[in-house]
Short mmCIF file of N, CA and C and ligand atoms in Angstrom, two decimals:
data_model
loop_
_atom_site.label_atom_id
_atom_site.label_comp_id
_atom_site.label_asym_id
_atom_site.label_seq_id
_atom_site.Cartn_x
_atom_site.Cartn_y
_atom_site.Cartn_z
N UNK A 1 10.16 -87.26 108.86
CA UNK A 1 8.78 -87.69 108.74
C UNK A 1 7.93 -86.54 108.23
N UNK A 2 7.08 -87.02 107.30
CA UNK A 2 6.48 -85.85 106.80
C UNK A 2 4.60 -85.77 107.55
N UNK A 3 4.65 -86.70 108.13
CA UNK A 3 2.90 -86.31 108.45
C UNK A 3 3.18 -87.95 110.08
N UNK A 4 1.90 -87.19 110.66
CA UNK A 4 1.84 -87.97 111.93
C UNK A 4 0.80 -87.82 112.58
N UNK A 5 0.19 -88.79 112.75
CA UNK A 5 -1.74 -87.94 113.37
C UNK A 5 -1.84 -89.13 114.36
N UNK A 6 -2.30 -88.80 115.93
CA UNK A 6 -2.32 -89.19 116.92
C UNK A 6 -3.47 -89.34 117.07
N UNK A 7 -4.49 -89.99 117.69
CA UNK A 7 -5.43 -89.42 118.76
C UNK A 7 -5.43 -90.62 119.96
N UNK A 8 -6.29 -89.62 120.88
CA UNK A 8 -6.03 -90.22 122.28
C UNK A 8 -7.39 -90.90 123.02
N UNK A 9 -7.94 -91.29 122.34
CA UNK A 9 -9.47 -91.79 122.96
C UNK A 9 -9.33 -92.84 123.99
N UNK A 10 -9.46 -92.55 124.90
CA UNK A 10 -9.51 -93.77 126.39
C UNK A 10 -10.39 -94.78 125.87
N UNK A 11 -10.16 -96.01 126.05
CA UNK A 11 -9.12 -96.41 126.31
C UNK A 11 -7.50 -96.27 125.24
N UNK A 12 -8.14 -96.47 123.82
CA UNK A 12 -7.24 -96.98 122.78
C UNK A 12 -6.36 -95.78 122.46
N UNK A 13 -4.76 -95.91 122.09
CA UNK A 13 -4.34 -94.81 121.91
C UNK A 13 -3.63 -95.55 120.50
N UNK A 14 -3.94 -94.51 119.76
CA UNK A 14 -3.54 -95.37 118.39
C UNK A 14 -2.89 -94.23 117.77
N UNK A 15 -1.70 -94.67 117.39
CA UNK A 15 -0.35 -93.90 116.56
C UNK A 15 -0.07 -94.23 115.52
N UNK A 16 -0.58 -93.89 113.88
CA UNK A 16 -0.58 -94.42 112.63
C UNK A 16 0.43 -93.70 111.92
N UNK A 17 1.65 -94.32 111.19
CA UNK A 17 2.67 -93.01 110.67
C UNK A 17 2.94 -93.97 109.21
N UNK A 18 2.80 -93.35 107.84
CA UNK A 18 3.23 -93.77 106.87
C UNK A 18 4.00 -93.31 106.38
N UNK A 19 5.31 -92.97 106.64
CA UNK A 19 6.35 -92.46 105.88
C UNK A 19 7.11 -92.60 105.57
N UNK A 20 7.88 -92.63 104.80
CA UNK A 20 9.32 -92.93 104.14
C UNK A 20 10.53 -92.11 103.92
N UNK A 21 11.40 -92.10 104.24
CA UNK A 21 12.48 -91.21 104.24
C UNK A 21 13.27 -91.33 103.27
N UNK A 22 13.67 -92.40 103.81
CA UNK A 22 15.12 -93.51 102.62
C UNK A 22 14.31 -93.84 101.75
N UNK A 23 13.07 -94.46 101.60
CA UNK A 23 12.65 -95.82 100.61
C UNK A 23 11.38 -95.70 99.99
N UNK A 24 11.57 -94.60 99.43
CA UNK A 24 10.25 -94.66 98.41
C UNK A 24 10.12 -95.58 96.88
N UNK A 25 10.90 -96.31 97.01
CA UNK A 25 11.27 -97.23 95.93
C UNK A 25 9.71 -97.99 95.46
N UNK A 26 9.93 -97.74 94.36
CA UNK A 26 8.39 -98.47 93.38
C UNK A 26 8.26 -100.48 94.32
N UNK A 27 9.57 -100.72 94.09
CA UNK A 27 10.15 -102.30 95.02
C UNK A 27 9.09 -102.51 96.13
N UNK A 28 9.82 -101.34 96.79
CA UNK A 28 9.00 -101.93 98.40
C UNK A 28 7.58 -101.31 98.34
N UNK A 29 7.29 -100.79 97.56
CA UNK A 29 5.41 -100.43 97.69
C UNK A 29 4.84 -101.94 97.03
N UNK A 30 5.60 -102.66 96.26
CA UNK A 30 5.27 -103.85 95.56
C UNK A 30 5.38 -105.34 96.57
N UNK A 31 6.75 -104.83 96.95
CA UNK A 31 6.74 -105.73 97.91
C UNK A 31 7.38 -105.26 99.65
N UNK A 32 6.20 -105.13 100.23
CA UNK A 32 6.14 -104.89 101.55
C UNK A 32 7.34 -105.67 102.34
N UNK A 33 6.67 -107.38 102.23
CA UNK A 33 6.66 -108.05 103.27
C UNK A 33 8.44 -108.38 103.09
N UNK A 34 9.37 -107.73 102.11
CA UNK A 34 10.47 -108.59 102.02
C UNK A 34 11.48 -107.00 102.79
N UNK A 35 11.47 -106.06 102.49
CA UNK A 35 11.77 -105.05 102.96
C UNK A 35 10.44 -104.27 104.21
N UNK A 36 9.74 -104.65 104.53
CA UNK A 36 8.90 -104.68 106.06
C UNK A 36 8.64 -105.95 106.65
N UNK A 37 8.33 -105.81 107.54
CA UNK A 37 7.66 -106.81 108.53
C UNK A 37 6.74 -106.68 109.80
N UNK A 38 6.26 -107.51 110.10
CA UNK A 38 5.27 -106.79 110.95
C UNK A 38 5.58 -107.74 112.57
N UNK A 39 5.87 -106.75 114.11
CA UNK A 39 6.01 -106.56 114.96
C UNK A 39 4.97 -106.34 115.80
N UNK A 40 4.71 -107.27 116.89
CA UNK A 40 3.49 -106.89 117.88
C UNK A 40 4.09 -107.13 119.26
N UNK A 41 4.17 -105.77 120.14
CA UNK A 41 4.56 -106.42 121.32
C UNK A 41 3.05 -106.53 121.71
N UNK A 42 3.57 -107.89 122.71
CA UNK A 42 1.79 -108.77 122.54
C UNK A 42 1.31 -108.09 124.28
N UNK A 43 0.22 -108.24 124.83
CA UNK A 43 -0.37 -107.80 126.01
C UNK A 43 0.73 -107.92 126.94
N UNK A 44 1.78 -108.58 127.22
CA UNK A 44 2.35 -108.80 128.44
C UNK A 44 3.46 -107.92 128.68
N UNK A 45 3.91 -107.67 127.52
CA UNK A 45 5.03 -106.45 127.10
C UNK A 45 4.35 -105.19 126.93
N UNK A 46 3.40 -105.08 126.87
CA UNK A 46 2.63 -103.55 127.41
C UNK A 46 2.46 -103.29 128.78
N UNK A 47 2.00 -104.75 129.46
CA UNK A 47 1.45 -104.66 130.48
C UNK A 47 2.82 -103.97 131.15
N UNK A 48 4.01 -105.19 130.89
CA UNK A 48 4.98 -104.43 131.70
C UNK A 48 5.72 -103.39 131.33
N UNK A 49 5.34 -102.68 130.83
CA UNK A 49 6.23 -101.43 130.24
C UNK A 49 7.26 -101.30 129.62
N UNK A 50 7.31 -102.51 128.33
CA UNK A 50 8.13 -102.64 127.58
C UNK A 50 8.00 -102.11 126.41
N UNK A 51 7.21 -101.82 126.21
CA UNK A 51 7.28 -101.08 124.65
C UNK A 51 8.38 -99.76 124.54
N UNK A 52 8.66 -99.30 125.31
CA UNK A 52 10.04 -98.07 124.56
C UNK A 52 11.32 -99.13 124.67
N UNK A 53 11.22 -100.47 125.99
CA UNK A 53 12.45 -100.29 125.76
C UNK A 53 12.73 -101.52 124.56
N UNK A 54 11.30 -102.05 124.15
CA UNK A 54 11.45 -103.10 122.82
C UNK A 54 11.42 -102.55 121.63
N UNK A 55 11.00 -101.19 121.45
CA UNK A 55 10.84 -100.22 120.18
C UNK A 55 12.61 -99.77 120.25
N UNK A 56 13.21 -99.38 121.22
CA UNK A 56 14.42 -98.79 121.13
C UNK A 56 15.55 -99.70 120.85
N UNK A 57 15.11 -100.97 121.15
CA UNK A 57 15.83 -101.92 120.18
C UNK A 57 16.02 -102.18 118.55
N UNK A 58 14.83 -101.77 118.32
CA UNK A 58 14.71 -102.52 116.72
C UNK A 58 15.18 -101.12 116.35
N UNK A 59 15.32 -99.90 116.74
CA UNK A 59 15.22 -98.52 116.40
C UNK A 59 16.70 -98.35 116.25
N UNK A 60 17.22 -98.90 117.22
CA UNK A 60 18.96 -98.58 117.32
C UNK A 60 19.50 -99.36 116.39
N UNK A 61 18.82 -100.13 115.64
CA UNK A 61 19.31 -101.37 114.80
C UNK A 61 19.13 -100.97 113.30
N UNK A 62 18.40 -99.31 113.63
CA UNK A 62 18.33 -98.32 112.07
C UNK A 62 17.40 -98.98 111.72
N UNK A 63 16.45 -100.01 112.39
CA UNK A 63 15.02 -100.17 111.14
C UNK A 63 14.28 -99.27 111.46
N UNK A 64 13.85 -98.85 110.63
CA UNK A 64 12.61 -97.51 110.62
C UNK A 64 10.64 -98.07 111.29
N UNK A 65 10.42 -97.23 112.17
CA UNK A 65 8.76 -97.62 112.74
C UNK A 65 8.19 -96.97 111.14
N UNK A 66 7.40 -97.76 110.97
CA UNK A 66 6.28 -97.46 109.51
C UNK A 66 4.98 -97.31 109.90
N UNK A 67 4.52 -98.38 110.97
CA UNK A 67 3.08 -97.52 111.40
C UNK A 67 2.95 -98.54 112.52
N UNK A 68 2.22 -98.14 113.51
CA UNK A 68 1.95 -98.19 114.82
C UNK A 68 0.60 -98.11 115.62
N UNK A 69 0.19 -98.97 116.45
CA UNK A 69 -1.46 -99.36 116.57
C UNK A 69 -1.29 -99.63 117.64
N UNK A 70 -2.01 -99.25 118.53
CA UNK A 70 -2.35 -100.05 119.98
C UNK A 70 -3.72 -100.60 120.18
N UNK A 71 -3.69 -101.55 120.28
CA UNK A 71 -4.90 -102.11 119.82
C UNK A 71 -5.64 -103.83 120.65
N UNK A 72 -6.35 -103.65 120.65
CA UNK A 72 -6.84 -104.98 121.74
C UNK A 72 -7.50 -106.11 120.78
N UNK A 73 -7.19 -106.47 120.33
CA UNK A 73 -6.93 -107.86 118.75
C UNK A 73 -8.25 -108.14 119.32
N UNK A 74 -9.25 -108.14 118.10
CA UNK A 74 -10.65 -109.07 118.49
C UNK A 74 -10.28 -110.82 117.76
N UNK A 75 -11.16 -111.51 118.09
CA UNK A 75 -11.00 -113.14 118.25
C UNK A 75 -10.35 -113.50 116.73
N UNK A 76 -11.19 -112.54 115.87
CA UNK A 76 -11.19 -113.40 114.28
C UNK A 76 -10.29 -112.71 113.91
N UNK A 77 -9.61 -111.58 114.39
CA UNK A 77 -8.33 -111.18 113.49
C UNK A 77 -7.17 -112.00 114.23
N UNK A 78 -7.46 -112.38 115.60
CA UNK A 78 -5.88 -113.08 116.02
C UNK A 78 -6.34 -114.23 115.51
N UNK A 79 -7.30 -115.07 115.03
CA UNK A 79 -7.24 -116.52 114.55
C UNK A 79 -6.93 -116.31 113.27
N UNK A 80 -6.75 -115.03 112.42
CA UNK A 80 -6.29 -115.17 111.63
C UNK A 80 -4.93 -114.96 111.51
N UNK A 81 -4.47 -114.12 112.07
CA UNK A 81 -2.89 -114.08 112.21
C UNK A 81 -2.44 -115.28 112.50
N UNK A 82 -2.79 -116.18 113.55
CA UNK A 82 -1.73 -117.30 114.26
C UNK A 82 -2.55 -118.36 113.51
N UNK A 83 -3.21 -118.44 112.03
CA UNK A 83 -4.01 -118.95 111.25
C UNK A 83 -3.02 -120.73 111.13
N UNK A 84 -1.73 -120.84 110.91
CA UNK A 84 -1.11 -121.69 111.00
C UNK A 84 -0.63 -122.64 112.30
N UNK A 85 -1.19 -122.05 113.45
CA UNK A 85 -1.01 -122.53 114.84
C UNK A 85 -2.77 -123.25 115.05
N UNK A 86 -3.39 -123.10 114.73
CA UNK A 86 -5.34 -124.02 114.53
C UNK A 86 -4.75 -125.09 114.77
N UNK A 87 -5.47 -125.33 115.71
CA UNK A 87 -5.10 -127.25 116.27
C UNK A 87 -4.21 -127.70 117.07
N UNK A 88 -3.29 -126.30 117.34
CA UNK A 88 -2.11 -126.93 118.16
C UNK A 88 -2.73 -126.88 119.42
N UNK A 89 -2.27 -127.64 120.30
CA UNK A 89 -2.32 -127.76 121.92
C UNK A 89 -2.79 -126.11 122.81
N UNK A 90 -1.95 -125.42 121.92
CA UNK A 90 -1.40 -123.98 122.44
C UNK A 90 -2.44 -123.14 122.11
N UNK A 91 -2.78 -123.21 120.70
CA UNK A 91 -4.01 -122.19 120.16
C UNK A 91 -4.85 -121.68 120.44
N UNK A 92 -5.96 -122.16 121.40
CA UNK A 92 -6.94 -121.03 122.47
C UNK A 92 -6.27 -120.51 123.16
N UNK A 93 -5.32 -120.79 123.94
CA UNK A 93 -4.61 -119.96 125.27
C UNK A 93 -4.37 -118.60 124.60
N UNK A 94 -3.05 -118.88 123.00
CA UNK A 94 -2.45 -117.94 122.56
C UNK A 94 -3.73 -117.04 122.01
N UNK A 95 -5.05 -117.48 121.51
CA UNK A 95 -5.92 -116.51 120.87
C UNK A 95 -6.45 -115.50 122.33
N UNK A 96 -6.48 -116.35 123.39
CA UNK A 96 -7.33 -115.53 124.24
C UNK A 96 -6.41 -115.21 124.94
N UNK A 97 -5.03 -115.31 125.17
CA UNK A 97 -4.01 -114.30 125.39
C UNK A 97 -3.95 -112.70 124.47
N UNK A 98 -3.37 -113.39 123.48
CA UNK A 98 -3.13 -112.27 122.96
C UNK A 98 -4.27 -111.37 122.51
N UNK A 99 -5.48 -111.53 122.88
CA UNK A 99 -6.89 -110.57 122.71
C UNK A 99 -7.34 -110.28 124.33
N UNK A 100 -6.54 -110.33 125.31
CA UNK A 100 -6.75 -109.94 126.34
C UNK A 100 -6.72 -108.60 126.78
N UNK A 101 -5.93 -107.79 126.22
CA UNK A 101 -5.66 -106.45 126.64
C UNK A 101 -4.66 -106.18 125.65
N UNK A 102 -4.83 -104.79 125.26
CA UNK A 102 -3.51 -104.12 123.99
C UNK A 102 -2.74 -104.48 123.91
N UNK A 103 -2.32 -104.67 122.39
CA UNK A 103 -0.90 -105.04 121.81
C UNK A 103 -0.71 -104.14 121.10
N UNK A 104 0.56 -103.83 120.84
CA UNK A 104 1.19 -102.71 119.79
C UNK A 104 1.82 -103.54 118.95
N UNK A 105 0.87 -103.31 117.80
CA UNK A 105 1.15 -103.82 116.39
C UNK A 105 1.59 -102.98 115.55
N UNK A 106 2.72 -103.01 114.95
CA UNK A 106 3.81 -102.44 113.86
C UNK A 106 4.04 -102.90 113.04
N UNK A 107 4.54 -101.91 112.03
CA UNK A 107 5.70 -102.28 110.98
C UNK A 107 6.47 -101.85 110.71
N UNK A 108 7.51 -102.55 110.96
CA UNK A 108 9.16 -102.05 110.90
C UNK A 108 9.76 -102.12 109.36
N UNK A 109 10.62 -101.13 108.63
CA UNK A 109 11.54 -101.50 107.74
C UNK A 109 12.63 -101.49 107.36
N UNK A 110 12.91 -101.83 107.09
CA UNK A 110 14.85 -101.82 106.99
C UNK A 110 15.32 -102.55 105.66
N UNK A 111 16.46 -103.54 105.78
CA UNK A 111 16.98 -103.86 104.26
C UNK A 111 16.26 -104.81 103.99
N UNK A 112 16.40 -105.53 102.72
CA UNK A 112 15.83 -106.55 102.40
C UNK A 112 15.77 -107.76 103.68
N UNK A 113 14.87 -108.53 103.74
CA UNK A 113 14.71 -109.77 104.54
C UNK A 113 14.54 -108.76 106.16
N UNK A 114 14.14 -107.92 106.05
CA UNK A 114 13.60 -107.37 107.29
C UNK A 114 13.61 -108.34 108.69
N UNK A 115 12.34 -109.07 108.37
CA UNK A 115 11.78 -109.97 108.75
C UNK A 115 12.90 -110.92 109.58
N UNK A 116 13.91 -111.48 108.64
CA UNK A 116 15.13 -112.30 109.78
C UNK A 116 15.82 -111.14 110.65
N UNK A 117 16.03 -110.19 110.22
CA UNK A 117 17.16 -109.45 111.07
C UNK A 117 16.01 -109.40 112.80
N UNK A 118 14.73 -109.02 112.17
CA UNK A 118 13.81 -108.67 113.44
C UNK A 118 13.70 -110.12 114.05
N UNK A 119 13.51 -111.10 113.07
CA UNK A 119 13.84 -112.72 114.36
C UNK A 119 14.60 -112.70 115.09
N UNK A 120 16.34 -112.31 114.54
CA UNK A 120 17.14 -112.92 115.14
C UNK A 120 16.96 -111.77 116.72
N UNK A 121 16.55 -110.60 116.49
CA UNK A 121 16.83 -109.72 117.60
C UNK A 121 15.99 -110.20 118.91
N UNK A 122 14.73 -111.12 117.98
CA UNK A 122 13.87 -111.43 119.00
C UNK A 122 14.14 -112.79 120.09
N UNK A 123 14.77 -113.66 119.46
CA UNK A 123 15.33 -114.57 119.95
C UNK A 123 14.31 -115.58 119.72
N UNK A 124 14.46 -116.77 120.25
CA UNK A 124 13.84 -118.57 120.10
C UNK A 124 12.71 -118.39 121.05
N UNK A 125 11.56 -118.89 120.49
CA UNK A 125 10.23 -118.73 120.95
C UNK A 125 10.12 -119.05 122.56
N UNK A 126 10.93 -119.90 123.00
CA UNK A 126 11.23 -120.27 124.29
C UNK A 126 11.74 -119.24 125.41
N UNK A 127 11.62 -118.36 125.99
CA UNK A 127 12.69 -117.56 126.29
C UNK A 127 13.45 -117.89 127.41
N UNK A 128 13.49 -118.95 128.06
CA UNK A 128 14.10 -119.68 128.71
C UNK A 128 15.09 -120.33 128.07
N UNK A 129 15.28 -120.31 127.20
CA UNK A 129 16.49 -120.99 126.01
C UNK A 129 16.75 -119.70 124.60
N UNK A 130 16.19 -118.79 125.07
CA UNK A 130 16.61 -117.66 123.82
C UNK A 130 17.94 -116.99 124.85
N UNK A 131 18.62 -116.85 123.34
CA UNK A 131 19.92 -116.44 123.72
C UNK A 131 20.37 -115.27 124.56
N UNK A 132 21.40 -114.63 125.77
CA UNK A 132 21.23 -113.50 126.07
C UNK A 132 21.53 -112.27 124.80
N UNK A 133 21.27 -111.33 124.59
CA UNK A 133 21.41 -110.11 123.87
C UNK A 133 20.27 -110.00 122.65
N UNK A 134 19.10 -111.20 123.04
CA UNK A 134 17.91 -110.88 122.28
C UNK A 134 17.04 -110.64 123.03
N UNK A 135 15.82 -110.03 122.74
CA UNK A 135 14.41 -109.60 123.67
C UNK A 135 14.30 -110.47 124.26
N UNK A 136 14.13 -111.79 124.30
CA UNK A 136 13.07 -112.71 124.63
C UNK A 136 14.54 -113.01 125.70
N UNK A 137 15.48 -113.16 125.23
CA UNK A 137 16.67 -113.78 126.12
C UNK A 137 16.88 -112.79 127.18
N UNK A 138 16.44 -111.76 127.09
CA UNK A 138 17.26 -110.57 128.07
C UNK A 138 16.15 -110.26 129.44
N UNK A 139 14.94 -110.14 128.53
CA UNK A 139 13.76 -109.77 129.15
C UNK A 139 12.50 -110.67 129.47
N UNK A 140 12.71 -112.01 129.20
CA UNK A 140 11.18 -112.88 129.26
C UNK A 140 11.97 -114.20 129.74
N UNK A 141 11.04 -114.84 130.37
CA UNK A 141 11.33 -116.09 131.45
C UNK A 141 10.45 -117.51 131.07
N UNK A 142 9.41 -117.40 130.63
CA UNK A 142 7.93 -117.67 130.58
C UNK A 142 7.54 -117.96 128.57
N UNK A 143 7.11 -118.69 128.31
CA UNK A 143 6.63 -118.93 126.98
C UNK A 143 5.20 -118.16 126.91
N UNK A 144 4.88 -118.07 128.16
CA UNK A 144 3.19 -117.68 128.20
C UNK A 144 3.78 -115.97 128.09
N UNK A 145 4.99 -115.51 128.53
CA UNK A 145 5.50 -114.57 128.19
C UNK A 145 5.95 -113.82 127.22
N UNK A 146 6.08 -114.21 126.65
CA UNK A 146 7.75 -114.26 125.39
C UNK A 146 7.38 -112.94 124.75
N UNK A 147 6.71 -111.90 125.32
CA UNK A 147 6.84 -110.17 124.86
C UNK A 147 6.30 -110.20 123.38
N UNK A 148 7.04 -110.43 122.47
CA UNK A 148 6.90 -110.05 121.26
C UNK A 148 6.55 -111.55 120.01
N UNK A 149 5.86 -110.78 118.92
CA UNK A 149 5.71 -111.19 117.61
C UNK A 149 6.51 -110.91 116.56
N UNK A 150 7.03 -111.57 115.79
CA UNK A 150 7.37 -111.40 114.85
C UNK A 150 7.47 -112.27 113.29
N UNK A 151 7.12 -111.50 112.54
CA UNK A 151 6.92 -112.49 110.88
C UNK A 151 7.65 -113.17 110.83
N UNK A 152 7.82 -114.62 110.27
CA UNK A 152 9.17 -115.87 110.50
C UNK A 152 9.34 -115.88 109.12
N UNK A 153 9.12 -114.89 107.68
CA UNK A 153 9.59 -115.06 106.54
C UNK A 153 9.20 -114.13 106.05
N UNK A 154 9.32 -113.94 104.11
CA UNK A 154 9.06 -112.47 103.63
C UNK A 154 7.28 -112.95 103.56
N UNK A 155 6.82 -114.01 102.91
CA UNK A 155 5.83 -114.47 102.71
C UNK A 155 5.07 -113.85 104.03
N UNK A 156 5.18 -114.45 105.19
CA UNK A 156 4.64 -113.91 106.26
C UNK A 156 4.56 -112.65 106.91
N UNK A 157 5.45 -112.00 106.50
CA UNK A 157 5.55 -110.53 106.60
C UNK A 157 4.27 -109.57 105.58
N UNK A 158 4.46 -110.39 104.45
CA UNK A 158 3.11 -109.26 103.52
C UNK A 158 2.23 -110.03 104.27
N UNK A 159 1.43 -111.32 104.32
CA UNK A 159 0.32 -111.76 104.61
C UNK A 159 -0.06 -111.15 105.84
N UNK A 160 0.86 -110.94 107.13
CA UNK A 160 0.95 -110.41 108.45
C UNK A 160 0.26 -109.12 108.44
N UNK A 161 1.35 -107.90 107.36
CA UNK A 161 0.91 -106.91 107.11
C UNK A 161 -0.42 -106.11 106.71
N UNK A 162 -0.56 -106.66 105.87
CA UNK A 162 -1.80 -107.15 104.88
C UNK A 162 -3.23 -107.05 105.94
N UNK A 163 -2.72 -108.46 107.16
CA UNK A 163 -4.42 -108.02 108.14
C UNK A 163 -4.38 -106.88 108.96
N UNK A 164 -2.88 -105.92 109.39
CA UNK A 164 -3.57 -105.39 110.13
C UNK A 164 -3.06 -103.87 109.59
N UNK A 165 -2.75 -103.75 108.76
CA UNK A 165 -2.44 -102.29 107.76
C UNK A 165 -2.48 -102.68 106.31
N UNK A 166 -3.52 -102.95 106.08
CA UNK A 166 -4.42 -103.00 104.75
C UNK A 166 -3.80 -102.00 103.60
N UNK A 167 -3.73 -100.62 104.09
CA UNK A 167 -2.96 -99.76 103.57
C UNK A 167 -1.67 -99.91 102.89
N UNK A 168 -1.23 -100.50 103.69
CA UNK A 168 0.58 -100.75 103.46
C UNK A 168 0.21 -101.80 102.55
N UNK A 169 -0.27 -102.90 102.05
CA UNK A 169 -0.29 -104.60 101.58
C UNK A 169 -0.09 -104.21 100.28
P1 LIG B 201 7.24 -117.47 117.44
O1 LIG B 201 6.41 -116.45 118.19
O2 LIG B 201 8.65 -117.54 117.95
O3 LIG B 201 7.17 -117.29 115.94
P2 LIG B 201 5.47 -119.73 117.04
O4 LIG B 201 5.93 -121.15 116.96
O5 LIG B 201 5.02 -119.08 115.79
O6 LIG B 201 6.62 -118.90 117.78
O7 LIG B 201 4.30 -119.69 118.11
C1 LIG B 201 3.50 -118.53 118.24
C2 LIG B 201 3.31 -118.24 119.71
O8 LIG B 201 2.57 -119.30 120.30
C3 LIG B 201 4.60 -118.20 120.53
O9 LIG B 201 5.24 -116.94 120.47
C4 LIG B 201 4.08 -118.52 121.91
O10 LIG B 201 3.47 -117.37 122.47
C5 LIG B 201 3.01 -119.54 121.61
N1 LIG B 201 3.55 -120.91 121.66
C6 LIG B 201 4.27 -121.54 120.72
N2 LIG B 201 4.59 -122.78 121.07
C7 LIG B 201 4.04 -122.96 122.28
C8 LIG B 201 4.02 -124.06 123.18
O11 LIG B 201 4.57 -125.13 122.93
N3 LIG B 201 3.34 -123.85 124.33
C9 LIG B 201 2.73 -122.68 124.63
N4 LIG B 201 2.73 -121.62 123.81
C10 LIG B 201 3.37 -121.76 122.64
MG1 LIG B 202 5.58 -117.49 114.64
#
């Protein structure tokens, strides 16, 4: 890593890293969302002190952290993220869930189609029916639970990216 700038302001502790080791390829500055994707462990997986051991998953799996936010989602950026969930049954709970207290929002990269390898690790939105040896299967019980976010295509991965590292898009 060539550069890394921290700061620590109570409450928010925000960790921003843009670097590239392997992949400075003209490709992936063009296209983010097919070789990145974007990762949020959501309030409940902070709350419980999951973030090293949900980061040390995707980490051991050789995808690279690209940049990193801890951050408490205001109303109009999570209605825009879960922009395709408007109307469902679920949609206020999940907006005023996940803007309840910090989430660590990322972006991970690795090979092409990023984005599925980080689904499959995450498991079926259910985690009562996600498989054992994925996050959601190993560690979450609860739908109101289910720890983590993740982009469900390349499309969704740039658009994902795009709202909350502008930089990277
Ligand atoms: P995903 O997170 O596996 O991609 P989505 O269908 O995109 O699942 O739903 C987004 C989030 O909305 C889920 O992770 C979950 O927190 C919540 N959610 C989805 N479906 C339901 C439901 O039927 N009841 C309650 N919450 C739901
Ligand atoms: Mg989804």
């Amino acid at each position: 890593l060539t550069s890394r700038a921290a700061s620590t302001s109570s409450p928010k502790f925000v960790v921003k890293c843009c670097t590239s080791r392997h992949d400075t390829s003209r490709e992936a500055v063009r296209l983010p969302g097919v070789k990145r994707t974007l990762v949020i462990v959501k309030p409940d997986g902070v709350e419980r002190g999951l973030v090293g051991e949900i980061l040390s998953r995707l980490e051991k799996k050789q995808l690279r952290l690209v940049a990193a936010d801890l951050r408490t989602m205001d109303v109009a950026t999570a209605k825009r993220h879960y922009a395709e969930h408007e109307g469902k049954p679920f949609f206020d709970r999940l907006v005023a869930f996940i803007t309840s207290a910090p989430a660590l929002v990322m972006v991970f990269e690795g090979p092409d189609d990023t984005w599925r390898v980080v689904r499959t690790m995450i498991g079926a939105t259910n985690p009562a029916e996600a498989a054992p040896g994925t996050i959601r299967g190993d560690l979450a019980i609860e739908m109101d639970g289910n720890l983590v976010h993740g982009s469900d295509s390349a499309d969704a991965a740039q658009r994902e990216i795009a709202i909350f590292f502008p930089d990277l898009a």
